Coordinates of N, CA and C in Angstrom, one line a residue:
A19 N 7.5 19.9 0.6 CA 8.5 19.6 1.2 C 8.9 21.1 2.0
L20 N 8.9 20.7 3.2 CA 9.3 21.9 4.2 C 10.5 22.5 4.2
G21 N 11.8 22.1 3.6 CA 12.7 22.7 3.3 C 14.4 21.7 3.3
W22 N 15.1 22.2 2.3 CA 16.4 21.1 2.7 C 17.6 21.8 2.9
Y23 N 18.3 20.9 3.5 CA 19.9 21.3 3.8 C 21.1 20.7 3.7
R24 N 21.9 21.1 3.6 CA 23.3 19.6 3.4 C 24.6 20.2 4.7
I25 N 24.7 18.8 4.9 CA 25.5 18.5 5.7 C 26.5 17.8 5.8
G26 N 28.0 18.0 5.4 CA 28.8 17.6 5.1 C 28.7 17.3 3.3
G27 N 28.9 16.7 2.4 CA 28.0 16.2 1.0 C 26.5 15.5 1.3
R28 N 26.0 15.4 1.9 CA 25.0 14.8 2.3 C 23.6 16.6 1.9
L29 N 22.9 16.1 1.2 CA 21.7 16.6 1.2 C 20.7 15.9 2.0
F30 N 19.9 17.5 2.6 CA 18.5 16.8 3.6 C 17.7 17.1 3.0
I31 N 16.0 16.7 3.1 CA 15.1 17.8 2.8 C 14.0 16.8 3.9
E32 N 13.0 18.1 4.4 CA 12.5 18.4 5.4 C 11.5 17.4 5.1
M33 N 10.6 16.5 5.0 CA 9.3 16.6 4.6 C 8.6 16.6 6.1
P34 N 7.0 17.1 6.0 CA 6.2 16.9 6.6 C 5.6 15.3 7.1
N35 N 5.8 15.3 8.7 CA 5.2 14.3 9.0 C 3.7 13.5 8.5
C36 N 3.4 12.5 8.0 CA 2.3 11.9 7.5 C 1.9 10.7 7.8
G37 N 2.7 10.4 9.0 CA 1.8 9.4 9.7 C 2.5 7.9 9.8
I38 N 2.1 7.2 9.8 CA 2.8 5.8 9.8 C 2.2 4.6 9.1
P39 N 2.4 4.1 8.9 CA 1.8 2.9 7.7 C 0.5 2.6 7.8
L40 N -0.3 2.4 7.6 CA -1.9 1.5 7.5 C -1.4 0.4 8.4
L41 N -0.8 -0.6 8.5 CA -0.9 -1.9 8.7 C -0.5 -1.7 10.4
H42 N 0.4 -0.6 10.8 CA 0.4 -0.5 11.9 C 0.1 0.7 12.6
F43 N -0.8 1.3 12.2 CA -1.9 2.0 13.0 C -2.9 1.4 12.9
Q44 N -3.5 0.0 11.9 CA -4.2 -0.7 12.7 C -3.7 -1.7 13.8
R45 N -2.6 -1.8 13.8 CA -2.2 -3.4 14.7 C -2.3 -1.9 16.5
T46 N -1.7 -0.6 16.5 CA -1.5 0.4 17.5 C -3.4 0.0 17.8
M47 N -4.0 0.7 17.0 CA -5.7 0.9 17.2 C -5.7 -0.3 17.7
C48 N -5.9 -0.7 17.1 CA -6.4 -2.7 17.7 C -6.2 -3.0 19.2
A49 N -4.8 -2.7 19.2 CA -3.7 -3.3 21.1 C -4.5 -2.0 22.0
K50 N -4.3 -0.4 21.4 CA -4.9 0.1 22.8 C -6.5 0.4 23.2
Y51 N -7.4 -0.3 21.9 CA -8.7 -0.7 22.1 C -8.7 -1.5 22.7
Q52 N -8.2 -2.8 22.6 CA -8.5 -3.8 22.9 C -9.6 -4.7 22.0
V53 N -9.4 -4.7 20.8 CA -10.7 -4.7 19.9 C -9.8 -5.5 18.5
L54 N -11.0 -6.0 18.2 CA -9.9 -7.2 16.2 C -9.6 -6.3 15.5
G55 N -10.6 -5.3 15.0 CA -10.7 -4.5 13.7 C -10.9 -3.4 14.4
L56 N -10.8 -2.5 13.5 CA -11.3 -0.6 12.6 C -12.6 -0.9 13.0
P57 N -13.0 0.5 13.6 CA -14.3 0.9 13.4 C -15.2 0.6 11.7
D58 N -15.8 0.1 11.3 CA -16.5 0.6 10.4 C -16.8 2.0 9.7
E59 N -16.9 2.9 10.5 CA -16.8 4.3 10.1 C -15.9 4.8 9.6
L60 N -14.1 4.5 10.6 CA -12.7 5.0 10.6 C -12.7 4.1 8.8
I61 N -13.2 2.8 8.9 CA -12.6 2.2 7.6 C -13.4 2.5 6.4
R62 N -15.2 3.4 6.4 CA -15.0 4.1 5.4 C -14.6 4.9 5.2
S63 N -14.4 6.2 6.5 CA -13.6 7.0 5.6 C -12.0 7.3 4.9
L64 N -11.6 5.7 5.4 CA -10.1 5.9 5.1 C -10.4 5.2 3.7
F65 N -11.1 4.2 3.3 CA -11.4 4.3 2.0 C -11.6 4.7 1.0
A66 N -12.2 5.5 1.2 CA -12.7 7.3 0.8 C -12.1 7.8 0.8
Q67 N -11.2 8.5 1.7 CA -9.7 9.3 0.9 C -8.8 8.0 0.4
L68 N -9.4 7.2 0.0 CA -8.4 6.5 -0.7 C -8.6 6.7 -2.1
L69 N -10.1 6.2 -2.5 CA -10.6 6.0 -3.6 C -10.6 7.7 -4.1
E70 N -10.5 9.0 -3.4 CA -9.9 10.4 -3.4 C -8.7 10.3 -4.0
G71 N -8.1 9.8 -3.6 CA -6.3 10.0 -3.9 C -6.0 9.5 -5.3
I72 N -6.6 8.3 -5.3 CA -6.3 7.3 -6.4 C -7.4 8.7 -7.6
S73 N -8.5 8.4 -7.9 CA -9.5 9.7 -8.3 C -8.8 10.8 -9.0
Y74 N -7.8 11.7 -7.9 CA -7.0 12.2 -7.6 C -6.2 12.3 -9.2
M75 N -5.1 11.2 -9.3 CA -4.7 11.1 -9.7 C -4.3 10.9 -11.0
H76 N -5.3 9.9 -10.8 CA -6.2 10.2 -12.3 C -6.2 10.9 -12.9
A77 N -7.2 11.8 -12.7 CA -7.5 13.0 -13.4 C -6.6 13.6 -13.9
H78 N -5.1 13.6 -13.2 CA -4.4 14.5 -13.5 C -3.6 13.3 -14.5
G79 N -3.8 12.4 -15.2 CA -2.9 11.8 -15.8 C -2.2 10.4 -15.1
Y80 N -2.3 10.2 -14.0 CA -1.2 9.4 -13.5 C -1.6 8.5 -12.9
I81 N -1.2 7.5 -12.5 CA -1.2 5.8 -12.5 C -0.3 5.4 -11.3
H82 N -0.5 5.3 -10.2 CA 0.2 4.5 -8.6 C 0.7 3.5 -9.2
L83 N 0.5 2.3 -8.9 CA 0.8 1.2 -9.8 C 2.0 0.2 -8.6
D84 N 1.4 0.9 -7.5 CA 1.8 -0.2 -6.0 C 0.9 0.4 -5.2
I85 N -0.5 0.3 -5.7 CA -0.8 0.0 -4.0 C -1.7 -0.6 -2.9
K86 N -0.6 -0.5 -1.9 CA -0.4 -2.0 -1.2 C -0.4 -1.0 0.7
E87 N -0.6 -1.1 1.6 CA -0.6 -0.6 3.0 C 0.2 0.0 3.5
D88 N 1.6 -0.5 2.4 CA 2.9 0.0 3.0 C 2.8 0.9 2.3
N89 N 1.9 1.5 0.8 CA 2.0 3.0 0.4 C 1.0 3.9 1.1
L90 N 0.3 3.2 2.7 CA -0.5 3.8 2.5 C -0.5 5.1 3.8
L91 N 0.0 5.6 4.4 CA 0.5 6.8 5.5 C -1.4 6.9 6.1
V92 N -1.1 7.1 7.3 CA -2.1 7.2 8.2 C -1.8 7.9 9.3
K93 N -2.5 9.2 9.7 CA -1.7 10.1 10.6 C -3.2 11.1 11.6
A94 N -3.4 9.9 13.2 CA -4.6 10.7 14.1 C -4.6 12.3 13.7
D95 N -5.5 13.2 14.3 CA -5.5 14.4 13.9 C -6.5 14.7 15.2
G96 N -6.4 14.5 16.5 CA -7.7 14.3 17.4 C -8.5 13.2 17.1
D97 N -9.9 13.9 17.0 CA -11.1 12.8 16.1 C -10.8 12.7 14.8
K98 N -9.5 13.2 14.0 CA -9.8 12.9 12.5 C -9.0 12.4 11.8
V99 N -8.7 11.7 11.2 CA -7.6 10.8 10.6 C -7.0 11.0 9.1
H100 N -6.2 11.3 9.0 CA -6.1 11.7 7.1 C -4.9 10.2 6.6
L101 N -5.4 10.2 5.3 CA -4.5 9.3 4.9 C -4.3 10.0 3.7
T102 N -2.7 9.7 3.5 CA -1.2 10.0 2.8 C -0.9 9.0 1.4
I103 N -1.1 9.3 0.5 CA -1.1 7.5 -0.3 C 0.8 8.4 -0.7
I104 N 1.8 6.9 -0.9 CA 2.9 8.0 -0.7 C 3.6 7.2 -1.9
D105 N 5.1 6.8 -2.1 CA 6.2 6.5 -3.1 C 5.1 6.5 -4.5
C106 N 4.9 7.8 -5.1 CA 4.2 7.6 -6.4 C 5.1 7.6 -7.6
S107 N 6.3 6.5 -7.5 CA 7.4 6.8 -8.4 C 7.2 6.2 -9.2

């Protein structure tokens, strides 16, 4: 978390922007470039990041139990794309 603050009786936690859901990212990219799917190289990169994240969780004794596209956020940073796994409750 980047920080926290209170307004009235509510607590707000400021989190970094981790991107948008995978399906929204896919639709946005396909519409922008007028293509039917994501490039193979990008899919390989996202899948490798997903496997690396799952492997990290398993190595530390955690299991996600709800891997789905809504729980995968994608953020483009120049020519790099970063995948974040969320909702690890």
